[in-house]
mmCIF file of C-alpha atoms in Angstrom:
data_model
loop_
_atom_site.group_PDB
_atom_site.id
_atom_site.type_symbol
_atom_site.label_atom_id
_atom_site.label_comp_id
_atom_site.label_asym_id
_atom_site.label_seq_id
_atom_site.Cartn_x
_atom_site.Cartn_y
_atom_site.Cartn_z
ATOM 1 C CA UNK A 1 -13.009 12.581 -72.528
ATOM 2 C CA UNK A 2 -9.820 10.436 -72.563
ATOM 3 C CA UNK A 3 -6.539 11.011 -71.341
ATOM 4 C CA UNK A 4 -4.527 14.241 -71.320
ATOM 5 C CA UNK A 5 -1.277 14.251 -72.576
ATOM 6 C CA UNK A 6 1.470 16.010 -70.034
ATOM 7 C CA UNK A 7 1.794 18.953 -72.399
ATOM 8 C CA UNK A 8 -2.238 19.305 -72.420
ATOM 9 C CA UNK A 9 -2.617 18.857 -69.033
ATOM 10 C CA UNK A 10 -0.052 21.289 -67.948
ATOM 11 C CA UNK A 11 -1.713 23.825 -69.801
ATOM 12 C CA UNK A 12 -5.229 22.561 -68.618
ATOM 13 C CA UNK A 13 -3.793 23.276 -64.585
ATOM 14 C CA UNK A 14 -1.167 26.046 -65.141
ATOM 15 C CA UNK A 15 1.923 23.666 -64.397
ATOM 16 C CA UNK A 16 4.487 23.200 -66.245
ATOM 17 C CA UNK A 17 5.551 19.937 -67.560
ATOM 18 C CA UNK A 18 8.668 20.005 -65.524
ATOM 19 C CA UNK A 19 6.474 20.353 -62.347
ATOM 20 C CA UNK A 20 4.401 17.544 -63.282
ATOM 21 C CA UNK A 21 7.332 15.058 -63.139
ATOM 22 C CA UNK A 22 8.530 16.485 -60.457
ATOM 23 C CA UNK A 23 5.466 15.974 -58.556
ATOM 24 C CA UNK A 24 5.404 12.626 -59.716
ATOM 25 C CA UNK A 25 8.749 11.634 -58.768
ATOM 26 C CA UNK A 26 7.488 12.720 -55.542
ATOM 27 C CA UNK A 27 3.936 10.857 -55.196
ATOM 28 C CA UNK A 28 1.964 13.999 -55.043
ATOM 29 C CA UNK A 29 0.561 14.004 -58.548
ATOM 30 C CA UNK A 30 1.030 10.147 -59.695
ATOM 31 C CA UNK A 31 -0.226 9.824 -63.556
ATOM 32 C CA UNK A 32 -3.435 8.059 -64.195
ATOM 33 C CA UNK A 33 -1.294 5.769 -66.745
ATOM 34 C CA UNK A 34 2.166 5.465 -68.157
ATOM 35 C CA UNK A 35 2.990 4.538 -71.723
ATOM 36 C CA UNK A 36 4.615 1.602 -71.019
ATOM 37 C CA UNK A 37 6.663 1.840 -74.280
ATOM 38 C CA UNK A 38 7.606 5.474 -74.885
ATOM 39 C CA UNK A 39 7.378 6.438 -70.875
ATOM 40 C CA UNK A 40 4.806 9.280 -71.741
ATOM 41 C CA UNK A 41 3.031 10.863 -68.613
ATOM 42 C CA UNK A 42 -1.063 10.399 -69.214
ATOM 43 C CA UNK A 43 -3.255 12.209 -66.743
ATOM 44 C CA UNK A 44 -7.231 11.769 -66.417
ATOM 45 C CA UNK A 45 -9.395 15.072 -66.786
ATOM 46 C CA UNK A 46 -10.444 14.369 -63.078
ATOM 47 C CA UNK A 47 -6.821 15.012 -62.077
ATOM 48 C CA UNK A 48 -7.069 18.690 -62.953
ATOM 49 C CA UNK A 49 -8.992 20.340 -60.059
ATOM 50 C CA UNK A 50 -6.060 18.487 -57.439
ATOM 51 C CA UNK A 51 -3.589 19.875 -59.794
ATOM 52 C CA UNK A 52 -4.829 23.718 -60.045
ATOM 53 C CA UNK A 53 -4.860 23.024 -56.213
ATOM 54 C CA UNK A 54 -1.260 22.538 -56.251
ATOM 55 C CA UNK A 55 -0.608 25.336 -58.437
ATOM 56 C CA UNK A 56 -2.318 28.134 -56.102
ATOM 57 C CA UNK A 57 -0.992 26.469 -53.236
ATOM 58 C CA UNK A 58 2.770 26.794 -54.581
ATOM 59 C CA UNK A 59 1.983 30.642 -55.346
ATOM 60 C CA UNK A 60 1.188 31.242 -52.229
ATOM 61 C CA UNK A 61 4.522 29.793 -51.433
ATOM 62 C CA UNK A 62 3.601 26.435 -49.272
ATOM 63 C CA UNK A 63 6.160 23.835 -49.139
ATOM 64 C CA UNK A 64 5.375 20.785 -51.063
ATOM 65 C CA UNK A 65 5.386 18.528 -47.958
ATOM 66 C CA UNK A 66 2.693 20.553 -46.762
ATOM 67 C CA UNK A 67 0.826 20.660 -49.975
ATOM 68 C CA UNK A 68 0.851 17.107 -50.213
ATOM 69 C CA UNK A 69 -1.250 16.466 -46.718
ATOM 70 C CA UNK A 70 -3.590 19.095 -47.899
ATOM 71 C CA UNK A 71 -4.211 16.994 -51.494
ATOM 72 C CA UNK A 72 -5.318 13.829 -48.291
ATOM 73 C CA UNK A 73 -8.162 16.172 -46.328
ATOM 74 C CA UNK A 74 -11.475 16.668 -47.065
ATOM 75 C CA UNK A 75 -12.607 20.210 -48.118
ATOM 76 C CA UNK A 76 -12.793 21.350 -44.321
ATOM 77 C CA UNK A 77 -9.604 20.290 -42.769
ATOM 78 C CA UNK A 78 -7.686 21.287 -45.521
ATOM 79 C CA UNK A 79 -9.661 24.788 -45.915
ATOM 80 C CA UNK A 80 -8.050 25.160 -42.070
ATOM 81 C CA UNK A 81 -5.072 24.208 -42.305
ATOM 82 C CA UNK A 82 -4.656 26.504 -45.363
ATOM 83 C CA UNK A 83 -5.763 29.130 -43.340
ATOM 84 C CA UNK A 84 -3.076 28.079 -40.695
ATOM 85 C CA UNK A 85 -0.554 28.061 -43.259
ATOM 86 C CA UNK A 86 -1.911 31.848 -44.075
ATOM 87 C CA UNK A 87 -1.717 32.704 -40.475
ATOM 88 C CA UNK A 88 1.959 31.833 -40.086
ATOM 89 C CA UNK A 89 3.137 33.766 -43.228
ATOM 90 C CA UNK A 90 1.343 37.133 -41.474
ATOM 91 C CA UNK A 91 3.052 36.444 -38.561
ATOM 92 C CA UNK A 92 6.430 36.190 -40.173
ATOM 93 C CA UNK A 93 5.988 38.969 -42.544
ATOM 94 C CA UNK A 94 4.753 41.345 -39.677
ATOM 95 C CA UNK A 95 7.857 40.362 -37.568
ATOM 96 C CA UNK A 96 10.076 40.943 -40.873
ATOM 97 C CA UNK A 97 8.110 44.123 -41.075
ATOM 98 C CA UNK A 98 9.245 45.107 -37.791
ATOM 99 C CA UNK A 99 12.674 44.269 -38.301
ATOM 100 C CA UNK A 100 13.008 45.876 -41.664
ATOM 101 C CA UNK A 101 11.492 49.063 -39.965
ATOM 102 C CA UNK A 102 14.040 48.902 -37.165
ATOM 103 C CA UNK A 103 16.710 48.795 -39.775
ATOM 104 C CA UNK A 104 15.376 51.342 -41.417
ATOM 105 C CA UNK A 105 14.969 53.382 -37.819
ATOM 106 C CA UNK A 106 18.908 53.334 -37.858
ATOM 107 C CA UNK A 107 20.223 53.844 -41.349
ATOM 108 C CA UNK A 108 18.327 57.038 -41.670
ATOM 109 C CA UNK A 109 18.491 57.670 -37.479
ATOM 110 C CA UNK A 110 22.566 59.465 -38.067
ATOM 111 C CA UNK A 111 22.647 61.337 -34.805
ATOM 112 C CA UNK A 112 21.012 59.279 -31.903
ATOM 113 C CA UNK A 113 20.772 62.974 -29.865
ATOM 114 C CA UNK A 114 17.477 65.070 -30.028
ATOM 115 C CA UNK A 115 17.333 67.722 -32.345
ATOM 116 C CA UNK A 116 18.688 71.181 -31.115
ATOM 117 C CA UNK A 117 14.630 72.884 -31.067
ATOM 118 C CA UNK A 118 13.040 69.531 -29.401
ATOM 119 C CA UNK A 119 13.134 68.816 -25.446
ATOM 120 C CA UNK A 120 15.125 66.225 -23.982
ATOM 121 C CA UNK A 121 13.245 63.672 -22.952
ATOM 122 C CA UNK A 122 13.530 60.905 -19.905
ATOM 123 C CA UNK A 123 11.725 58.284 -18.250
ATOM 124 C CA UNK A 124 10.430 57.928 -14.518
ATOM 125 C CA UNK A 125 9.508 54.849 -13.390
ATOM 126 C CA UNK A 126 8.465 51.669 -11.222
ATOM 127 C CA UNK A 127 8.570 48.418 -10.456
ATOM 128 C CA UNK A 128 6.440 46.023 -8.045
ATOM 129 C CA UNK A 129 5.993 41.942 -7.899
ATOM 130 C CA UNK A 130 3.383 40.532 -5.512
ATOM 131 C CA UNK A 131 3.005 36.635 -4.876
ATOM 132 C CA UNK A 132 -0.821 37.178 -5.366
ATOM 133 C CA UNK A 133 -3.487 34.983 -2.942
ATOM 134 C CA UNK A 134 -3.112 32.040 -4.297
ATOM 135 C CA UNK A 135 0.334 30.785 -5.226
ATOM 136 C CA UNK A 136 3.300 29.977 -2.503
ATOM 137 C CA UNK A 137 5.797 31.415 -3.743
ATOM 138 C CA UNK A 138 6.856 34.443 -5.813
ATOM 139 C CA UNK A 139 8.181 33.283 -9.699
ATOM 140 C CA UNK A 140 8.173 36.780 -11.385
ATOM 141 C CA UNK A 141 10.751 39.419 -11.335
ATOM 142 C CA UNK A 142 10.671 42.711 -11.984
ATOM 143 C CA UNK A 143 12.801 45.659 -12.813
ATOM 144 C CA UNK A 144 13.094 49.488 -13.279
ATOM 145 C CA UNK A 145 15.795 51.722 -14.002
ATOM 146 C CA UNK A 146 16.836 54.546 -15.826
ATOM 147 C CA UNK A 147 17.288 52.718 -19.319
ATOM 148 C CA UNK A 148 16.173 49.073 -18.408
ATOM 149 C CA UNK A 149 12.591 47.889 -17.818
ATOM 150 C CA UNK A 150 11.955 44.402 -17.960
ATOM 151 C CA UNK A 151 9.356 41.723 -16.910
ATOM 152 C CA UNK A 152 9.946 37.933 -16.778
ATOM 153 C CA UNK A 153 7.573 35.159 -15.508
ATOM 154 C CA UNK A 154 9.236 32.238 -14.791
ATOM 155 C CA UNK A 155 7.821 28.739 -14.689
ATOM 156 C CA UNK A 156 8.490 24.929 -13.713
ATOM 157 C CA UNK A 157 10.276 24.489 -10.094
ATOM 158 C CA UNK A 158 13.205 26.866 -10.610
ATOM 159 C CA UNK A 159 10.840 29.155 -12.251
ATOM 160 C CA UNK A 160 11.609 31.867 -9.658
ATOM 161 C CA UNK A 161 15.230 31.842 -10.751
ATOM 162 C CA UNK A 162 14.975 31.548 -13.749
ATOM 163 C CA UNK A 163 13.355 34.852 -14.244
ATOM 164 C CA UNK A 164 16.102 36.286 -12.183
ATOM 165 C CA UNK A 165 18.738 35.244 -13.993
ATOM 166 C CA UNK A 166 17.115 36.445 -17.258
ATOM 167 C CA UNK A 167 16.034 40.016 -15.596
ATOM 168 C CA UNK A 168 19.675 39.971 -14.305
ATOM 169 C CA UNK A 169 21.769 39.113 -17.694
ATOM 170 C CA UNK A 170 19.873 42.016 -18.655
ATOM 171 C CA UNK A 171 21.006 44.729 -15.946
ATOM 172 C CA UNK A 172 24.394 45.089 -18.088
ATOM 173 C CA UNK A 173 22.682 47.358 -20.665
ATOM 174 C CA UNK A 174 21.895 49.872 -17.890
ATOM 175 C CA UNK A 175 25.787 51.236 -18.241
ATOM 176 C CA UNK A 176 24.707 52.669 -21.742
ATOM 177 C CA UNK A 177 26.774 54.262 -24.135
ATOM 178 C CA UNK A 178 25.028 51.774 -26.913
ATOM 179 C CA UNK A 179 26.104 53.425 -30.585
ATOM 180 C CA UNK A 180 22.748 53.708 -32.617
ATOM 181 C CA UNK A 181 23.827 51.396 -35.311
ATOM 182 C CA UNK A 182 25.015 48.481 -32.767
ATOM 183 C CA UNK A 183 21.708 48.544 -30.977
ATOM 184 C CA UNK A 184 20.126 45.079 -32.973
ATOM 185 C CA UNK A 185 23.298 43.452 -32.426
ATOM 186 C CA UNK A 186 23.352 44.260 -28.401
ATOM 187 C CA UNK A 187 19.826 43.518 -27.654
ATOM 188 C CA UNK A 188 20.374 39.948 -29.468
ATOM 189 C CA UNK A 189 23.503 39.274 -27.439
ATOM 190 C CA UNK A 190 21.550 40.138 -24.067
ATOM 191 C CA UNK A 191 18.875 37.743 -25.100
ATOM 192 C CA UNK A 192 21.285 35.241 -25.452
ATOM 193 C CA UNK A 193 22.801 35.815 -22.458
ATOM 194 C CA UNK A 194 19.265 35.821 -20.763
ATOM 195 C CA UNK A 195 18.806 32.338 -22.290
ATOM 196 C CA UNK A 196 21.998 31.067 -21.136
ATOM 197 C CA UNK A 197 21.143 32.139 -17.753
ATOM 198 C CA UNK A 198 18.610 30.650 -17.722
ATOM 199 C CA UNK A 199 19.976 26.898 -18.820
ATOM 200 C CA UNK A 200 22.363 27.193 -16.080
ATOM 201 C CA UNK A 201 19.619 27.795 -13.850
ATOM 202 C CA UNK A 202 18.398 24.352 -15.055
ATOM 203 C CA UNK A 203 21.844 22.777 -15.075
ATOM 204 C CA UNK A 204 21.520 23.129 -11.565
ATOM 205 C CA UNK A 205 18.573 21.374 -10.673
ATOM 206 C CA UNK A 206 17.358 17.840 -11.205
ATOM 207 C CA UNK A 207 16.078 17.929 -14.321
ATOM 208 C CA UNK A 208 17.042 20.893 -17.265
ATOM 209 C CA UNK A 209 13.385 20.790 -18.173
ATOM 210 C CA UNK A 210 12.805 22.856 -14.640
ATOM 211 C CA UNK A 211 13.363 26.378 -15.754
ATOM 212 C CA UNK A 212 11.668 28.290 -17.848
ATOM 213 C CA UNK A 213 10.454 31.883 -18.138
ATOM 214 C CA UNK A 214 9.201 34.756 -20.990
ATOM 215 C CA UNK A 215 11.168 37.869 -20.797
ATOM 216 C CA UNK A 216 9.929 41.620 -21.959
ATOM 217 C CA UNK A 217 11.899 44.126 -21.566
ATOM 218 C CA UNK A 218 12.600 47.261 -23.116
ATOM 219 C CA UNK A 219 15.928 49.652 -23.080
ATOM 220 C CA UNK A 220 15.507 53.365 -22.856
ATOM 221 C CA UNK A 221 18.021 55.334 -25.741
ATOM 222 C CA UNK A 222 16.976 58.604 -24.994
ATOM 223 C CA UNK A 223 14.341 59.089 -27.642
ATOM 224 C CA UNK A 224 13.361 55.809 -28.429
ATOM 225 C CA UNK A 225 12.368 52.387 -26.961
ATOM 226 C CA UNK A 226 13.584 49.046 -27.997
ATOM 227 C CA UNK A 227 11.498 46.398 -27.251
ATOM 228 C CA UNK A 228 12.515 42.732 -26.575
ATOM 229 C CA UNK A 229 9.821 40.513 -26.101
ATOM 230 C CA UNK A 230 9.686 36.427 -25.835
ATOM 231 C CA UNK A 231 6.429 34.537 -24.377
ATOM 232 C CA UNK A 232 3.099 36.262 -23.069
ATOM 233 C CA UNK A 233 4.245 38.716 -20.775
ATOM 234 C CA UNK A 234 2.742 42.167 -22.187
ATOM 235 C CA UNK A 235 3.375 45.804 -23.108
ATOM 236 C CA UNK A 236 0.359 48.392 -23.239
ATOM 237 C CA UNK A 237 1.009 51.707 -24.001
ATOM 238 C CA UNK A 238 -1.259 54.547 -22.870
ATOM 239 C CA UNK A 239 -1.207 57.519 -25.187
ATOM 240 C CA UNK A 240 -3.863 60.114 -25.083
ATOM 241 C CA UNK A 241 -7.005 58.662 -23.953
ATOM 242 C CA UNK A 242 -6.535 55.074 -25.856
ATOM 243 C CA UNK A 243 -4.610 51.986 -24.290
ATOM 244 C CA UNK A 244 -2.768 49.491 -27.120
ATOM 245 C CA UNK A 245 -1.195 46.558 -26.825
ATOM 246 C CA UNK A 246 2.241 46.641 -28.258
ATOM 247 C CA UNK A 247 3.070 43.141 -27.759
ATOM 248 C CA UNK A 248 1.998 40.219 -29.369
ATOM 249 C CA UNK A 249 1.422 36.860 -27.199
ATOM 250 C CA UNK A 250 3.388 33.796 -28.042
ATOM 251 C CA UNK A 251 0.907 31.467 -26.714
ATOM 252 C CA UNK A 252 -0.736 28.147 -28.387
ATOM 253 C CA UNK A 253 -4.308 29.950 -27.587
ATOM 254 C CA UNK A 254 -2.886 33.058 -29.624
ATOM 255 C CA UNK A 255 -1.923 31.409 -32.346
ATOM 256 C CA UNK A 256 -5.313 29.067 -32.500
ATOM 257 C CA UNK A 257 -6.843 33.056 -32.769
ATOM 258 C CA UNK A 258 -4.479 34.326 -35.139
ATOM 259 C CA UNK A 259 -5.419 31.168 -37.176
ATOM 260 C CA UNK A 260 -9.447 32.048 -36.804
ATOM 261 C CA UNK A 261 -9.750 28.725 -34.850
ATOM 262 C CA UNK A 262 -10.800 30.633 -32.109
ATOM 263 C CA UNK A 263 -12.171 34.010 -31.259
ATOM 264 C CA UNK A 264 -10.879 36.466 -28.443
ATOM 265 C CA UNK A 265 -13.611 35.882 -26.353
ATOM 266 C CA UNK A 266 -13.086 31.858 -26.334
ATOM 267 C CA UNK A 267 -9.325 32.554 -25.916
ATOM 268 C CA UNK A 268 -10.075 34.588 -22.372
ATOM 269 C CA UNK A 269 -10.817 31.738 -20.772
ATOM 270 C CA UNK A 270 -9.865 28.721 -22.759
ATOM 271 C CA UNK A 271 -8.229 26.466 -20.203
ATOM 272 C CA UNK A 272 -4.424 26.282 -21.941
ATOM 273 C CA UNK A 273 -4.637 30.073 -22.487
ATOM 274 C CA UNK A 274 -1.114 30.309 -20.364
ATOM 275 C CA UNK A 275 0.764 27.325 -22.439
ATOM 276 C CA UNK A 276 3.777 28.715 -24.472
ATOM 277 C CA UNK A 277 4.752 28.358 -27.575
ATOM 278 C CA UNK A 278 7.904 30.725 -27.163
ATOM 279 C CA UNK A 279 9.917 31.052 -24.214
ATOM 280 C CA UNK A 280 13.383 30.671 -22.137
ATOM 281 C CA UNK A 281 14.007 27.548 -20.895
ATOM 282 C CA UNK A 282 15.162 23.994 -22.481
ATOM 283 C CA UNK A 283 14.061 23.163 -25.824
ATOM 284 C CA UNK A 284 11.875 26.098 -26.271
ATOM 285 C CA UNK A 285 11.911 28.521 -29.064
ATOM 286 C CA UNK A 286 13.815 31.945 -27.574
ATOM 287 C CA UNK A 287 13.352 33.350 -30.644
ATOM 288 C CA UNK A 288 12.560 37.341 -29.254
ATOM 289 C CA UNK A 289 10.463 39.978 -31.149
ATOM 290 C CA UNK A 290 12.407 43.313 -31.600
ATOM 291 C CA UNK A 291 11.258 46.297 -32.597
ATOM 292 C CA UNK A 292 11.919 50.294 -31.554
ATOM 293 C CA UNK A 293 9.177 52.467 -30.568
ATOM 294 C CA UNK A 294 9.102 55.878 -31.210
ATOM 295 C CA UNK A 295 8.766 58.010 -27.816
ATOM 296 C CA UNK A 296 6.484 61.062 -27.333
ATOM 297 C CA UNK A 297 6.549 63.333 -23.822
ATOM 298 C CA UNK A 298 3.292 62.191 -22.028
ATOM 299 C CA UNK A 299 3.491 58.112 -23.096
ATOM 300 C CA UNK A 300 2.577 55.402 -20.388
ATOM 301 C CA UNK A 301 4.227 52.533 -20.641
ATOM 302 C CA UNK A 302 2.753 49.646 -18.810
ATOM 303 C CA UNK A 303 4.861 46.151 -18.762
ATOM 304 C CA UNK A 304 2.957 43.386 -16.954
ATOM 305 C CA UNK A 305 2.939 39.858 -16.326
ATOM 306 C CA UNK A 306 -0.081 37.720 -17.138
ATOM 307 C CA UNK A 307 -1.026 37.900 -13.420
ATOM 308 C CA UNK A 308 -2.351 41.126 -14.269
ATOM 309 C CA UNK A 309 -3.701 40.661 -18.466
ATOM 310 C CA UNK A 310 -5.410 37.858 -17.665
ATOM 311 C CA UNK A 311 -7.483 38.804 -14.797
ATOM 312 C CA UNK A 312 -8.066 42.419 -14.553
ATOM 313 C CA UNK A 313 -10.717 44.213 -17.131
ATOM 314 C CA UNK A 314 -8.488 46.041 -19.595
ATOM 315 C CA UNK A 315 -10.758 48.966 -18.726
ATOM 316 C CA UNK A 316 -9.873 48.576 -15.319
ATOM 317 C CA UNK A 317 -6.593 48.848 -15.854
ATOM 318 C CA UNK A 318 -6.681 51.984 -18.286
ATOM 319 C CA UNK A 319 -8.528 53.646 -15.562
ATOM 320 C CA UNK A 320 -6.011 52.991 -13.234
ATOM 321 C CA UNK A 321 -3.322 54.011 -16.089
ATOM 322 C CA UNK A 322 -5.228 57.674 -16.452
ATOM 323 C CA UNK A 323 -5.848 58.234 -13.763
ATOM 324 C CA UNK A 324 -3.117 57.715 -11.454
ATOM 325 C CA UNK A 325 -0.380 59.950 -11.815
ATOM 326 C CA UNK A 326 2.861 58.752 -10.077
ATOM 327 C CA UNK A 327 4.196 55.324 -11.339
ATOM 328 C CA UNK A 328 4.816 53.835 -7.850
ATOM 329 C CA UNK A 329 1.036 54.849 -6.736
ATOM 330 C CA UNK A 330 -0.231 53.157 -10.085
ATOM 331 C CA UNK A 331 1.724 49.960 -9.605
ATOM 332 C CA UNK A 332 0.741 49.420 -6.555
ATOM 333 C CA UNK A 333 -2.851 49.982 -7.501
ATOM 334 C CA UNK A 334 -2.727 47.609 -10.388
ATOM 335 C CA UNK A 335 -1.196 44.990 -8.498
ATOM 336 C CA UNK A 336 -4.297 45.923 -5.752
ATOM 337 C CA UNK A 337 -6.629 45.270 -9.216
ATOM 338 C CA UNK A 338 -4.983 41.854 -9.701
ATOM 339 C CA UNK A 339 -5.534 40.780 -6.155
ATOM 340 C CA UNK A 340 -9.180 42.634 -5.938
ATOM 341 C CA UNK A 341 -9.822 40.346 -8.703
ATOM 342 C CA UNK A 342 -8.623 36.768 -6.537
ATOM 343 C CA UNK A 343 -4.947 36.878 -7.336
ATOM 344 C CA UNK A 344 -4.771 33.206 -8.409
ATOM 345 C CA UNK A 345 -1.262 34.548 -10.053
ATOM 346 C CA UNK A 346 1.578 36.018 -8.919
ATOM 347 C CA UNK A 347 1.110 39.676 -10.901
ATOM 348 C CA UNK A 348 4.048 42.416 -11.742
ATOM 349 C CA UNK A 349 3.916 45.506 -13.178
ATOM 350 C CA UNK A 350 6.135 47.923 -14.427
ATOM 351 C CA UNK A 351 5.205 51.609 -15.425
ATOM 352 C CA UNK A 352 7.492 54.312 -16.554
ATOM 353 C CA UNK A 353 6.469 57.788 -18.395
ATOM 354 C CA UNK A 354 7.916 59.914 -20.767
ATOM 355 C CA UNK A 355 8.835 63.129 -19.907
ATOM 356 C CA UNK A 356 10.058 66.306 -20.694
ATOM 357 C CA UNK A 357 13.540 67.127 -18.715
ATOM 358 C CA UNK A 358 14.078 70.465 -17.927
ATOM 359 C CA UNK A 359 17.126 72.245 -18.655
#
């Protein structure tokens, strides 16, 4: 077979002849020859399976730069990094999910107040940080209060102010009063205050590249929970008899599993499970996950630090979560589990119930 015309091969690879010179122009899909004479575009019929390549990589919506180091790889690499690519979208769309729904939670949500036949409902609570067995010093903070609950792990030699500061710039939305529709708005302006905090934290050591820290936290409304959440601090929540994790770690290990490069039992102890990809602190991506959770009398709400994830069975600590009844007895026993288990981390916890207020 000889040479395709442009109009034949576009409707040999399902691009149009306006793509074609586009992707010429831009050396991802050169010609095999060019009529030197009337400047018509000839391709070779071993040019088409690269160009249906192109085609179903552009409807899945991949930017051309990427497309065109995918058209360089063998079959393998560029199978992965497809499935990278794949990966990434998910993770947007679910955290565009989660937005949307939280949007949706507060056009529809008119009246923030229970309804007249349902219970009020509150939250009791508690906080504990340990050093652990290991480590010197103490570089987690922890909080509980009657609307704010928040974890943060700091890191790098200011790392123990650093998560004050960002626990601290927090403490503000403990006054309340919050309207329901101004509730996206306040939680991003708190996280930006929590990341300013932070820098100044850094602006006062040596180097700005000294402070660092994740922050979860999550702000009580009355019958809800908004959730803030940056690096790989972590929210379970114990409803019933079944434990879920609520958060979602933003951690280069995570992200190798979310791309199928790794499974969840290689992740548990890959050696750079703890290395961020998200966090507060210089030149980091702060970029928080929000979301509201819908509250139901008899939730558990655990908030820990990766003191306590990454070392303690998640059995163990659903057992502890059952079984224990007041929050200050079952932080003090998960931060026992943490240390029962070597304590090469300094652990916090945070646990707070839902419960029925009587009237």
């Amino acid at each position: 077979m000889g040479l395709l015309t442009i109009g034949t091969f576009a409707k040999a690879s399902r691009l149009s002849p306006k793509a074609l010179r586009l992707y010429d122009e831009l050396g991802l899909l050169t010609p095999a020859r060019v009529d030197p004479v009337t400047g018509y575009r000839l391709y070779a019929p071993e040019q088409l399976d690269q160009a249906r390549l192109i085609a179903w990589l552009r409807r899945l919506g991949m930017p051309l730069a990427r497309i065109q180091r995918i058209c360089t790889l063998e079959a393998g690499p560029a199978a992965r990094e497809i499935r990278a690519f794949w990966a990434h979208v998910e993770a947007d769309t679910a955290a565009r999910r989660d937005l949307a729904t939280f949007l949706i939670d507060h056009l529809t949500w008119k009246d923030p107040a229970m309804p007249p036949t349902a219970k009020p409902l509150g939250i009791r609570y508690a906080a504990l940080s340990d050093t652990g067995l290991v480590r010197e010093s103490n570089q987690d903070t922890a909080y509980a209060g009657s609307r704010l609950l928040a974890i943060a792990d700091g890191f790098g030699s200011a790392g123990a102010p650093a998560s004050a500061a960002a626990v601290a710039a927090l403490k503000r939305l403990e006054a309340g009063g919050i309207p329901a529709g101004n509730l996206l708005n306040v939680l991003e302006d708190a996280v930006d205050q929590a990341k300013q905090a932070v820098h100044g934290v850094a602006r006062t050591g040596s180097s700005a590249e000294e402070a660092g820290t994740t922050l979860t936290a999550m702000l009580w409304t009355g019958s809800q929970l908004a959730l803030v959440h940056i690096g790989d601090s972590r929210v379970y929540l114990l409803r019933g008899h079944e434990l879920f994790q609520i958060t979602h770690d933003h951690t280069v290990v995570q992200s190798m599993v979310d791309d199928g490069r790794l499974s969840p039992e290689e992740a548990a102890s890959h050696p750079q499970r703890s290395l961020l990809i998200r966090a507060l602190g210089h030149g980091a991506d702060a970029t928080p996950d929000i979301r509201l959770q819908d509250a139901q009398p008899h939730d558990r709400y655990l908030l820990c630090s990766d003191g306590l994830s990454t070392v303690a069975a998640i059995d163990e600590i659903r057992r502890v979560l059952s079984e224990i009844s007041e929050p200050e007895h079952a932080v003090r026993q998960l931060v026992a589990l943490a240390n029962d288990s070597g304590g090469p981390d300094n652990v916090s916890c945070v646990v707070a119930d839902v419960v029925e207020l009587q009237q």
